[in-house]
Coordinates of C-alpha atoms in Angstrom, one line a residue:
M1 CA -16.5 -124.6 128.8
V2 CA -15.0 -123.1 125.6
H3 CA -11.7 -121.2 125.7
P4 CA -10.5 -118.8 123.0
P5 CA -7.8 -120.4 120.7
L6 CA -4.2 -119.6 121.4
E7 CA -2.7 -118.0 118.3
F8 CA 1.0 -118.5 117.5
S9 CA 1.2 -114.8 116.8
D10 CA 0.3 -114.1 120.4
C11 CA 3.6 -115.8 121.5
Y12 CA 5.6 -112.9 120.0
L13 CA 3.5 -110.3 121.7
D14 CA 3.4 -112.0 125.0
S15 CA 0.6 -109.7 126.2
P16 CA -1.2 -109.9 129.6
D17 CA -4.2 -111.4 127.9
F18 CA -2.1 -114.1 126.3
R19 CA -0.6 -114.9 129.7
E20 CA -4.1 -115.0 131.3
T21 CA -5.4 -117.3 128.5
L22 CA -2.4 -119.5 128.9
K23 CA -3.1 -119.8 132.6
C24 CA -6.6 -121.0 131.9
Y25 CA -5.3 -123.7 129.7
E26 CA -2.8 -124.8 132.4
L27 CA -5.6 -125.0 134.9
E28 CA -7.6 -127.1 132.5
L29 CA -4.6 -129.4 131.9
E30 CA -4.2 -129.9 135.6
R31 CA -7.9 -130.6 135.9
T32 CA -7.7 -133.2 133.1
N33 CA -4.7 -134.8 134.7
K34 CA -6.5 -135.1 138.0
F35 CA -9.6 -136.5 136.3
L36 CA -7.5 -139.1 134.6
K37 CA -6.0 -140.2 137.9
E38 CA -9.4 -140.6 139.4
V39 CA -10.6 -142.6 136.4
I40 CA -7.6 -144.9 136.5
K41 CA -8.0 -145.4 140.3
D42 CA -11.7 -146.1 140.0
G43 CA -11.1 -148.5 137.1
N44 CA -8.6 -150.5 139.2
S45 CA -11.2 -150.6 142.0
V46 CA -13.8 -152.1 139.6
I47 CA -11.3 -154.7 138.4
T48 CA -9.9 -155.9 141.7
A49 CA -12.7 -155.3 144.2
I50 CA -15.5 -157.7 143.3
K51 CA -17.3 -157.2 146.7
G52 CA -17.2 -153.4 146.3
Y53 CA -18.1 -153.5 142.7
S54 CA -21.4 -151.7 143.2
L55 CA -19.8 -148.8 145.1
A56 CA -16.9 -148.6 142.7
V57 CA -19.2 -148.3 139.7
Q58 CA -21.3 -145.7 141.5
K59 CA -18.2 -143.6 142.2
F60 CA -17.0 -144.1 138.7
S61 CA -20.3 -142.9 137.2
Q62 CA -20.3 -139.9 139.5
T63 CA -16.8 -139.0 138.3
L64 CA -17.8 -139.2 134.7
S65 CA -21.0 -137.2 135.2
V66 CA -19.3 -134.1 136.7
F67 CA -16.6 -133.9 134.0
Q68 CA -17.1 -131.5 131.0
F69 CA -15.0 -131.2 128.0
D70 CA -13.4 -127.9 127.1
F71 CA -13.3 -127.3 123.3
I72 CA -11.3 -124.7 121.3
G73 CA -13.3 -122.3 119.1
D74 CA -16.6 -120.4 119.2
S75 CA -18.8 -123.3 118.1
L76 CA -19.0 -127.1 118.0
T77 CA -19.9 -129.7 115.4
D78 CA -22.5 -132.3 116.0
D79 CA -19.7 -134.9 116.6
E80 CA -18.1 -132.7 119.2
I81 CA -21.4 -132.2 121.0
N82 CA -21.9 -135.9 120.9
I83 CA -18.4 -136.5 122.4
A84 CA -19.0 -133.8 125.0
Q85 CA -22.2 -135.5 126.2
S86 CA -20.6 -139.0 126.1
F87 CA -19.5 -139.2 129.7
Q88 CA -23.0 -138.1 130.9
E89 CA -24.5 -140.9 128.8
F90 CA -22.0 -143.4 130.3
A91 CA -22.8 -142.3 133.8
G92 CA -26.5 -142.7 133.3
L93 CA -26.0 -146.2 131.9
L94 CA -23.8 -147.3 134.8
Q95 CA -26.4 -146.1 137.3
E96 CA -29.1 -148.3 135.7
V97 CA -26.9 -151.5 135.8
E98 CA -25.5 -150.9 139.3
H99 CA -27.6 -153.7 140.8
D100 CA -26.3 -156.2 138.2
R101 CA -23.0 -157.5 139.5
M102 CA -20.7 -159.2 137.0
M103 CA -17.1 -160.4 136.5
L104 CA -14.9 -158.0 134.6
V105 CA -13.0 -159.2 131.6
Q106 CA -9.4 -160.1 132.4
N107 CA -7.9 -157.7 129.9
A108 CA -9.8 -154.7 131.3
S109 CA -6.6 -153.2 132.4
D110 CA -5.3 -153.2 128.8
L111 CA -8.5 -151.6 127.6
L112 CA -8.8 -148.8 130.2
I113 CA -5.7 -148.3 132.4
K114 CA -2.8 -148.6 130.0
P115 CA -4.2 -146.2 127.3
L116 CA -5.0 -143.5 129.9
E117 CA -1.6 -143.9 131.6
K118 CA 0.0 -143.7 128.1
F119 CA -1.9 -140.5 127.4
R120 CA -0.9 -138.9 130.7
K121 CA 2.8 -139.8 130.1
E122 CA 3.1 -139.0 126.5
Q123 CA 0.8 -136.0 126.2
I124 CA 0.3 -134.4 129.6
G125 CA 3.8 -135.2 130.8
V126 CA 5.3 -133.7 127.6
T127 CA 3.2 -130.6 128.0
K128 CA 4.5 -130.1 131.6
E129 CA 8.1 -130.4 130.3
K130 CA 7.3 -127.8 127.6
K131 CA 5.9 -125.5 130.4
K132 CA 9.1 -125.8 132.4
K133 CA 11.2 -124.9 129.4
F134 CA 8.9 -122.0 128.6
D135 CA 9.0 -120.6 132.1
K136 CA 12.8 -120.9 132.1
E137 CA 13.3 -119.2 128.8
S138 CA 10.8 -116.5 129.7
E139 CA 12.7 -115.7 132.9
K140 CA 16.1 -115.6 131.1
Y141 CA 14.8 -113.4 128.2
Y142 CA 13.1 -110.7 130.4
S143 CA 16.1 -110.7 132.7
Q144 CA 18.4 -110.1 129.8
L145 CA 16.0 -107.5 128.4
D146 CA 16.1 -105.5 131.5
K147 CA 19.9 -105.5 131.6
H148 CA 20.0 -104.6 127.9
L149 CA 17.7 -101.6 128.2
N150 CA 19.7 -100.3 131.1
L151 CA 22.9 -100.1 129.0
S152 CA 24.2 -96.6 128.4
A153 CA 24.2 -95.3 124.9
K154 CA 27.7 -94.1 125.6
K155 CA 29.1 -97.6 125.6
R156 CA 31.5 -98.6 122.9
E157 CA 29.9 -99.8 119.7
T158 CA 31.4 -103.3 120.0
Q159 CA 29.9 -103.7 123.5
L160 CA 26.5 -102.6 122.2
Q161 CA 26.7 -105.0 119.3
E162 CA 27.6 -107.9 121.6
A163 CA 24.7 -107.0 123.9
D164 CA 22.3 -106.9 120.9
E165 CA 23.4 -110.3 119.7
L166 CA 23.0 -111.8 123.2
L167 CA 19.5 -110.4 123.5
D168 CA 18.5 -111.6 120.0
K169 CA 19.7 -115.1 121.0
E170 CA 17.7 -115.1 124.2
R171 CA 14.6 -113.7 122.3
A172 CA 14.8 -116.5 119.7
N173 CA 15.0 -119.1 122.4
F174 CA 12.0 -117.6 124.2
Y175 CA 9.9 -117.4 121.0
E176 CA 10.8 -121.0 120.1
S177 CA 9.9 -122.4 123.5
S178 CA 6.7 -120.3 123.6
V179 CA 5.5 -121.5 120.2
E180 CA 6.3 -125.1 121.0
Y181 CA 4.4 -124.8 124.3
V182 CA 1.3 -123.4 122.6
Y183 CA 1.5 -126.1 119.9
Q184 CA 1.7 -128.9 122.6
I185 CA -1.3 -127.4 124.4
H186 CA -3.4 -127.6 121.2
Q187 CA -2.2 -131.2 120.7
V188 CA -3.4 -132.3 124.2
Q189 CA -6.8 -130.4 123.8
D190 CA -7.5 -132.1 120.5
R191 CA -6.2 -135.6 121.3
K192 CA -8.0 -136.0 124.6
K193 CA -11.3 -135.9 122.7
F194 CA -10.7 -139.4 121.4
D195 CA -7.7 -140.7 123.4
V196 CA -9.6 -140.4 126.7
V197 CA -13.1 -141.3 125.5
E198 CA -12.1 -144.4 123.5
P199 CA -10.6 -146.4 126.4
V200 CA -13.6 -145.6 128.6
L201 CA -15.9 -146.7 125.8
A202 CA -14.0 -150.0 125.4
F203 CA -14.1 -150.7 129.1
L204 CA -17.8 -150.0 129.3
H205 CA -18.4 -152.3 126.4
S206 CA -16.5 -155.1 128.1
I207 CA -18.7 -154.8 131.2
L208 CA -22.0 -154.9 129.2
T209 CA -21.1 -157.8 126.9
L210 CA -20.1 -160.1 129.8
N211 CA -23.1 -159.5 131.9
N212 CA -25.8 -162.0 130.9
L213 CA -28.4 -160.2 133.0
T214 CA -28.1 -157.0 131.0
V215 CA -28.2 -158.3 127.5
E216 CA -31.2 -156.3 126.6
M217 CA -29.7 -153.2 128.0
T218 CA -26.6 -153.8 126.0
Q219 CA -28.6 -154.1 122.8
D220 CA -30.2 -150.7 123.6
F221 CA -26.7 -149.2 124.1
M222 CA -25.4 -150.4 120.7
P223 CA -26.9 -147.7 118.5
Y224 CA -25.4 -144.9 120.7
K225 CA -22.1 -146.7 120.8
Q226 CA -22.0 -146.8 117.0
E227 CA -23.0 -143.2 116.7
L228 CA -20.3 -142.3 119.2
Q229 CA -17.7 -144.3 117.4
L230 CA -18.6 -142.5 114.2
S231 CA -18.3 -139.2 116.0
L232 CA -14.9 -140.2 117.3
Q233 CA -13.7 -141.3 113.9
N234 CA -14.9 -138.1 112.3
T235 CA -13.2 -136.1 115.0
R236 CA -10.0 -138.1 114.5
N237 CA -10.2 -137.5 110.8
N238 CA -10.7 -133.8 111.3
Y239 CA -7.7 -133.8 113.6
E240 CA -5.5 -135.7 111.2
S241 CA -6.5 -133.4 108.3
T242 CA -5.6 -130.2 110.3
C243 CA -2.5 -131.5 112.2
E244 CA -0.2 -131.3 109.2
E245 CA -1.2 -127.8 108.3
L246 CA -1.1 -126.7 111.9
E247 CA 2.4 -128.0 112.3
E248 CA 3.5 -126.3 109.1
L249 CA 2.0 -123.0 110.3
M250 CA 3.9 -123.4 113.6
K251 CA 7.2 -123.8 111.8
R252 CA 6.5 -120.7 109.7
M253 CA 5.5 -118.7 112.8
K254 CA 8.8 -119.5 114.5
R255 CA 10.2 -116.8 112.3
P256 CA 9.3 -113.4 113.9
S257 CA 9.4 -111.7 110.5
Q258 CA 6.4 -113.6 109.4
I259 CA 4.1 -112.2 112.1
Y260 CA 3.5 -108.8 110.5
K261 CA 3.3 -110.2 107.0
M262 CA 0.5 -112.6 107.8
H263 CA -1.7 -110.5 110.0
N264 CA -3.1 -107.0 109.7
F265 CA -3.8 -106.1 113.3
P266 CA -3.3 -102.9 115.3
M267 CA 0.2 -102.2 116.6
R268 CA 0.8 -103.4 120.1
G269 CA 3.6 -104.3 122.5
Y270 CA 5.6 -103.2 125.5
L271 CA 7.0 -99.7 125.8
Y272 CA 8.9 -97.9 128.6
C273 CA 7.5 -94.4 129.3
Q274 CA 9.6 -91.7 130.9
E275 CA 7.7 -90.2 133.9
K276 CA 8.5 -87.6 136.5
R277 CA 8.2 -88.9 140.1
A278 CA 8.9 -87.4 143.5
L279 CA 12.5 -88.6 143.5
G280 CA 13.2 -87.7 139.8
M281 CA 12.6 -89.1 136.4
T282 CA 12.0 -92.8 136.0
W283 CA 11.0 -95.3 133.3
V284 CA 7.6 -97.1 133.7
K285 CA 6.7 -100.2 131.7
Y286 CA 3.4 -100.1 129.8
Y287 CA 1.6 -102.5 127.4
C288 CA 0.5 -100.2 124.6
K289 CA -2.1 -100.7 121.8
Y290 CA -2.3 -98.2 118.9
Q291 CA -5.4 -98.0 116.6
K292 CA -4.3 -96.2 113.4
E293 CA -7.8 -95.4 112.3
G294 CA -8.7 -93.1 115.3
R295 CA -5.0 -92.5 116.2
V296 CA -5.8 -93.8 119.7
L297 CA -3.1 -95.0 122.0
V298 CA -4.1 -97.1 125.0
M299 CA -1.5 -97.6 127.7
V300 CA -2.0 -100.5 130.2
P301 CA 0.4 -100.2 133.2
C302 CA 2.3 -103.4 134.0
E303 CA 3.7 -102.3 137.4
Q304 CA 0.7 -101.7 139.7
K305 CA 1.1 -100.0 143.0
T306 CA 0.2 -101.9 146.1
T307 CA -2.2 -99.2 147.4
T308 CA -4.1 -98.2 144.3
K309 CA -4.8 -100.0 141.0
Q310 CA -4.3 -97.8 137.9
G311 CA -6.6 -98.4 134.9
P312 CA -5.7 -98.1 131.2
I313 CA -4.7 -94.6 129.9
Q314 CA -6.2 -93.6 126.6
L315 CA -4.6 -90.8 124.5
T316 CA -5.2 -89.3 121.1
L317 CA -2.0 -89.0 119.1
K318 CA -1.1 -85.7 117.5
S319 CA 2.5 -86.3 116.2
C320 CA 5.4 -88.7 116.6
I321 CA 9.1 -87.8 116.2
R322 CA 12.2 -90.0 116.6
R323 CA 14.4 -89.0 119.5
K324 CA 18.0 -88.2 118.7
T325 CA 20.5 -90.5 120.4
E326 CA 22.7 -87.6 121.6
S327 CA 19.7 -85.9 123.2
I328 CA 19.0 -88.7 125.7
D329 CA 21.0 -91.4 127.6
K330 CA 18.7 -94.2 126.3
R331 CA 18.4 -96.1 123.0
F332 CA 15.4 -96.7 120.8
C333 CA 13.5 -93.6 122.0
F334 CA 10.8 -91.5 120.3
D335 CA 8.6 -88.6 121.4
V336 CA 4.8 -88.4 121.1
E337 CA 2.5 -85.4 121.3
T338 CA -1.1 -86.0 122.3
I339 CA -4.2 -83.9 122.3
E340 CA -4.9 -84.6 126.0
R341 CA -1.4 -83.4 127.0
L342 CA -0.7 -80.4 124.9
V343 CA 2.1 -79.0 127.1
Q344 CA 3.9 -82.2 127.9
T345 CA 5.7 -84.4 125.4
I346 CA 5.7 -88.1 126.2
T347 CA 9.0 -90.0 125.6
F348 CA 8.8 -93.7 125.0
Q349 CA 11.6 -96.3 124.7
A350 CA 11.0 -99.3 122.4
L351 CA 12.5 -102.8 122.9
S352 CA 14.8 -102.6 119.9
E353 CA 15.6 -100.5 116.9
G354 CA 13.4 -102.7 114.7
D355 CA 10.6 -102.3 117.2
R356 CA 10.9 -98.5 117.2
K357 CA 10.7 -98.5 113.4
L358 CA 7.4 -100.5 113.6
W359 CA 5.9 -98.1 116.1
M360 CA 7.0 -95.0 114.1
E361 CA 5.6 -96.5 110.9
A362 CA 2.3 -97.2 112.6
M363 CA 2.1 -93.7 114.1
D364 CA 3.3 -92.0 110.9
G365 CA 6.5 -90.8 112.8
K366 CA 8.9 -88.3 111.4
E367 CA 12.7 -87.8 111.7
P368 CA 14.0 -85.0 113.9
V369 CA 16.0 -83.4 111.0
S370 CA 14.6 -83.2 107.5
L371 CA 17.7 -84.4 105.7
F372 CA 15.8 -87.2 104.0
L373 CA 12.2 -87.4 103.1
I374 CA 10.7 -90.8 103.9
S375 CA 7.4 -91.5 102.3
F376 CA 5.3 -94.6 102.5
R377 CA 2.9 -95.7 99.9
I378 CA 0.3 -98.2 100.7
I379 CA -1.0 -100.0 97.7
L380 CA -4.4 -101.4 98.1
S381 CA -5.2 -104.0 95.6
D382 CA -8.7 -104.3 94.3
W383 CA -11.0 -106.6 96.1
D384 CA -11.3 -110.0 94.4
V385 CA -14.7 -111.6 93.9
K386 CA -15.4 -113.3 97.2
T387 CA -16.1 -116.9 97.2
V388 CA -19.6 -117.5 98.4
T389 CA -18.7 -120.9 99.9
S390 CA -16.4 -119.2 102.4
A391 CA -19.4 -117.1 103.7
L392 CA -21.4 -120.3 103.7
K393 CA -19.1 -121.9 106.3
F394 CA -19.5 -119.0 108.8
Y395 CA -23.2 -118.8 108.2
L396 CA -23.8 -122.5 109.1
R397 CA -22.4 -121.9 112.6
Y398 CA -25.5 -120.1 113.4
V399 CA -27.9 -122.5 111.7
C400 CA -29.7 -124.8 114.2
S401 CA -27.8 -128.0 114.2
D402 CA -30.8 -130.3 114.7
N403 CA -32.8 -129.0 111.7
L404 CA -31.5 -130.5 108.4
D405 CA -34.2 -128.7 106.4
I406 CA -32.9 -125.3 107.4
R407 CA -29.3 -126.3 106.4
L408 CA -30.4 -127.6 103.1
S409 CA -32.5 -124.5 102.3
E410 CA -29.7 -122.1 103.2
I411 CA -27.0 -124.1 101.3
H412 CA -29.2 -124.2 98.3
S413 CA -29.8 -120.5 98.4
L414 CA -26.1 -119.6 98.8
T415 CA -25.0 -122.2 96.1
Y416 CA -27.2 -120.4 93.5
K417 CA -25.6 -117.1 94.4
L418 CA -22.3 -118.4 92.9
P419 CA -21.3 -117.1 89.5
E420 CA -22.5 -119.4 86.8
K421 CA -19.1 -120.7 85.7
N422 CA -18.2 -121.4 89.3
R423 CA -21.4 -123.2 90.0
E424 CA -20.9 -125.3 86.8
M425 CA -17.4 -126.3 88.0
L426 CA -18.7 -127.1 91.4
E427 CA -21.5 -129.2 89.9
M428 CA -19.0 -131.2 87.8
L429 CA -16.8 -131.8 90.8
I430 CA -19.6 -132.8 93.3
K431 CA -21.2 -135.0 90.6
H432 CA -17.9 -136.9 90.3
L433 CA -17.6 -137.2 94.1
V434 CA -21.2 -138.6 94.2
N435 CA -20.2 -141.2 91.7
V436 CA -17.1 -142.2 93.7
C437 CA -19.2 -142.4 96.9
S438 CA -21.7 -144.6 95.2
H439 CA -19.1 -147.4 95.3
S440 CA -18.3 -146.9 99.0
D441 CA -18.8 -150.6 99.6
E442 CA -15.7 -151.3 97.5
N443 CA -13.5 -148.2 97.9
L444 CA -14.6 -147.3 101.5
M445 CA -14.9 -143.7 100.4
T446 CA -18.1 -142.6 102.1
S447 CA -19.4 -139.0 101.9
S448 CA -17.9 -138.3 105.3
N449 CA -14.4 -139.5 104.2
M450 CA -14.7 -137.7 100.9
A451 CA -15.6 -134.4 102.7
V452 CA -12.5 -134.7 104.9
I453 CA -10.3 -134.8 101.8
F454 CA -12.1 -132.1 99.7
G455 CA -13.5 -129.8 102.5
P456 CA -10.2 -127.9 103.2
T457 CA -9.5 -127.6 99.5
L458 CA -12.9 -126.2 98.3
M459 CA -13.4 -123.9 101.3
R460 CA -9.9 -122.6 102.2
A461 CA -9.8 -119.9 104.9
K462 CA -8.8 -116.3 104.1
E463 CA -6.0 -116.4 106.6
E464 CA -3.9 -119.3 108.0
T465 CA -4.5 -119.1 111.7
V466 CA -5.1 -121.6 114.4
A467 CA -8.8 -120.5 114.5
A468 CA -9.1 -121.1 110.8
M469 CA -7.5 -124.6 111.1
L470 CA -10.1 -125.4 113.8
D471 CA -12.9 -124.4 111.4
I472 CA -12.0 -127.2 108.9
K473 CA -14.5 -129.5 110.6
F474 CA -17.3 -127.1 109.5
Q475 CA -16.0 -127.0 105.9
N476 CA -16.1 -130.8 105.9
I477 CA -19.7 -130.8 107.0
V478 CA -20.7 -128.5 104.2
V479 CA -19.0 -130.6 101.5
E480 CA -20.6 -133.7 103.0
I481 CA -24.1 -132.1 102.7
L482 CA -23.4 -131.1 99.1
I483 CA -22.4 -134.7 98.3
E484 CA -25.3 -136.4 100.1
H485 CA -28.0 -134.0 98.7
F486 CA -26.4 -133.2 95.3
Y487 CA -29.6 -133.2 93.2
F488 CA -31.2 -130.7 95.5
F489 CA -28.4 -128.1 95.1
L490 CA -26.7 -128.3 91.7
F491 CA -28.7 -130.3 89.1
H492 CA -31.3 -128.4 87.2
V493 CA -34.6 -129.7 88.6
K494 CA -36.7 -129.9 85.4
T495 CA -34.0 -131.5 83.4
F496 CA -33.3 -134.0 86.1
Y497 CA -37.0 -135.1 86.3
F498 CA -37.4 -135.2 82.5
F499 CA -34.5 -137.7 82.2
Q500 CA -35.6 -139.6 85.3
L501 CA -38.7 -140.6 83.3
R502 CA -36.5 -142.9 81.3
L503 CA -35.7 -145.0 84.4
C504 CA -38.6 -144.5 86.9
G505 CA -42.3 -144.8 86.8
A506 CA -44.7 -141.9 86.6
E507 CA -46.0 -142.2 90.1
K508 CA -42.5 -142.1 91.7
V509 CA -41.4 -139.1 89.6
A510 CA -44.7 -137.3 90.5
S511 CA -44.3 -137.9 94.2
E512 CA -40.6 -136.7 94.2
L513 CA -41.5 -133.6 92.2
K514 CA -44.4 -132.7 94.5
C515 CA -42.0 -133.0 97.6
Y516 CA -39.4 -130.8 95.8
C517 CA -41.9 -128.1 94.9
D518 CA -43.2 -128.0 98.5
F519 CA -39.7 -127.8 99.9
F520 CA -38.4 -124.9 97.7
S521 CA -41.7 -123.2 97.2
F522 CA -41.6 -123.7 93.4
S523 CA -44.8 -123.4 91.3
F524 CA -46.2 -126.9 91.3
F525 CA -48.7 -126.2 88.5
N526 CA -46.0 -124.7 86.2
M527 CA -44.0 -127.9 86.6
V528 CA -47.1 -129.9 85.6
A529 CA -47.7 -127.7 82.6
D530 CA -44.1 -128.1 81.5
L531 CA -44.3 -131.9 81.7
Q532 CA -47.6 -132.1 79.9
S533 CA -46.5 -129.8 77.1
Y534 CA -43.4 -131.9 76.6
A535 CA -45.6 -135.0 76.5
R536 CA -47.6 -133.4 73.7
G537 CA -44.5 -133.0 71.6
Q538 CA -43.2 -129.6 72.6
H539 CA -39.5 -129.1 73.4
C540 CA -38.0 -129.5 76.9
P541 CA -38.0 -126.1 78.6
T542 CA -34.3 -126.6 79.6
C543 CA -33.0 -127.6 76.2
P544 CA -31.9 -124.9 73.7
S545 CA -33.3 -126.6 70.5
P546 CA -35.4 -129.6 69.5
A547 CA -32.2 -131.3 68.3
D548 CA -31.1 -131.5 71.9
Q549 CA -34.2 -133.2 73.1
P550 CA -34.1 -136.7 74.6
E551 CA -35.9 -139.4 72.6
K552 CA -39.6 -138.8 72.8
T553 CA -40.6 -142.4 72.2
A554 CA -38.7 -143.5 75.3
T555 CA -40.5 -141.1 77.7
H556 CA -43.8 -140.2 76.0
H557 CA -46.0 -142.6 77.9
N558 CA -44.3 -141.9 81.2
L559 CA -44.7 -138.1 80.7
Q560 CA -48.4 -138.4 80.1
A561 CA -48.8 -140.7 83.1
T562 CA -46.8 -138.3 85.2
G563 CA -48.9 -135.3 84.2
S564 CA -52.0 -137.2 85.1
C565 CA -50.5 -138.2 88.5
L566 CA -49.5 -134.6 89.2
S567 CA -52.9 -133.2 88.2
S568 CA -54.7 -135.7 90.4
S569 CA -52.4 -135.0 93.4

């Protein structure tokens, strides 16, 4: 199952959709906690009950087989797919070795039980405490808000200021607890990918290595174990690379003023609407969404009647005017005229003066008395040249994950759509990274590790959101492919093979060139003609002048032999 990411910005809106998504995460947290309890209980049964070993392993394998990971985002990496399928692989292996009884290693408890207990205590336990704090602050804030909105506008100014300060304090506490709770939920969702799988993997390995009757089966399991360890390490690296930026984003989003600076979304929030009922006028709470393009206002009722369920109300805005304080016994009010209700004017009450200003700005509201003319000028900056590599990241999500040729072809095509200077700079950088990775035996900087470092830098997202942070893993994959297949993307093909003739034999160069032409649908015979013409003394087709040619004497024999090999193939 895949849940939509919880944005920190949703904490300030506190919409019904946000609450519903939060509830899904809470149910998933409880399900994970229950799963961990079962795994710990079953693990102890395997360790202590030798006679019931076969039954315990069978139950343990069944528990693993029914569990499925929930991931954040709209797509998964190959490593996450591998991790998601890991428990099913473990369960299948346990069912095969059920008949082989064995003695468990004495430190099995340290390998399996303690890490899971630690995860439950330090991660799930902390998340539950954050939830309690969030529920408490939420109740306090909305209780204070109801009292605040019922204050009469005829109160003394000092009393109104004190009420405003108290409400601001409760609102700040509620926003802080909400953001911290969402951050902790993301932490648990990310950490359980490796903190839960690794102990089970270590416990499974201890069973196999100590069972002399299953040595052959253990050897068959080792390749998958290594692949899974690599997936876990890559997932951990992705987590560590995004954790710091995610925490910094959380700190910035604790300031409510940042929410409208960083995002350009339609105006939305809670409003109280004055309605006429059988017993008189009353104020009804709605969650409202306003689309400025079509001037459409959608009102979702928050107080449903027990007998009938009222759906959303959609209105087309005609005008918006601020309501004078002396004309109504409520604060923060403004009037709206709609096309659907030409006779009736709708009066809304915002949550604060600042909230009313935001609503009126979005609706192009006007003052009731034209003493001052307020004009707003929106300056739209020219579009910058879009970086092709940012589009590359999103495109790769839809590329089939098990077909490397398709990935290589698409990345090659998009790379050569970059401006020439950008492509040259990218070529210089990737070439340097290839050189560094060639010494990975000494510096431990493999292409995967290098991609974790340079992926977020080369392919930075347009907006800093939680969803963008979660996409860093795809940026790392693109940079890793650029490093591993550098000569297919950036180095000029003909120049590369001309200079390779210095070092390689003719048959090897001809074979590689034939594969390259087949892969990218280049003219094979044109390449042959270029090589043969260069062997006859003509200049290299990629060099500007004869002075820039490589030494003819060093490659003349190889060029003639390569042309012969190409012609014969």
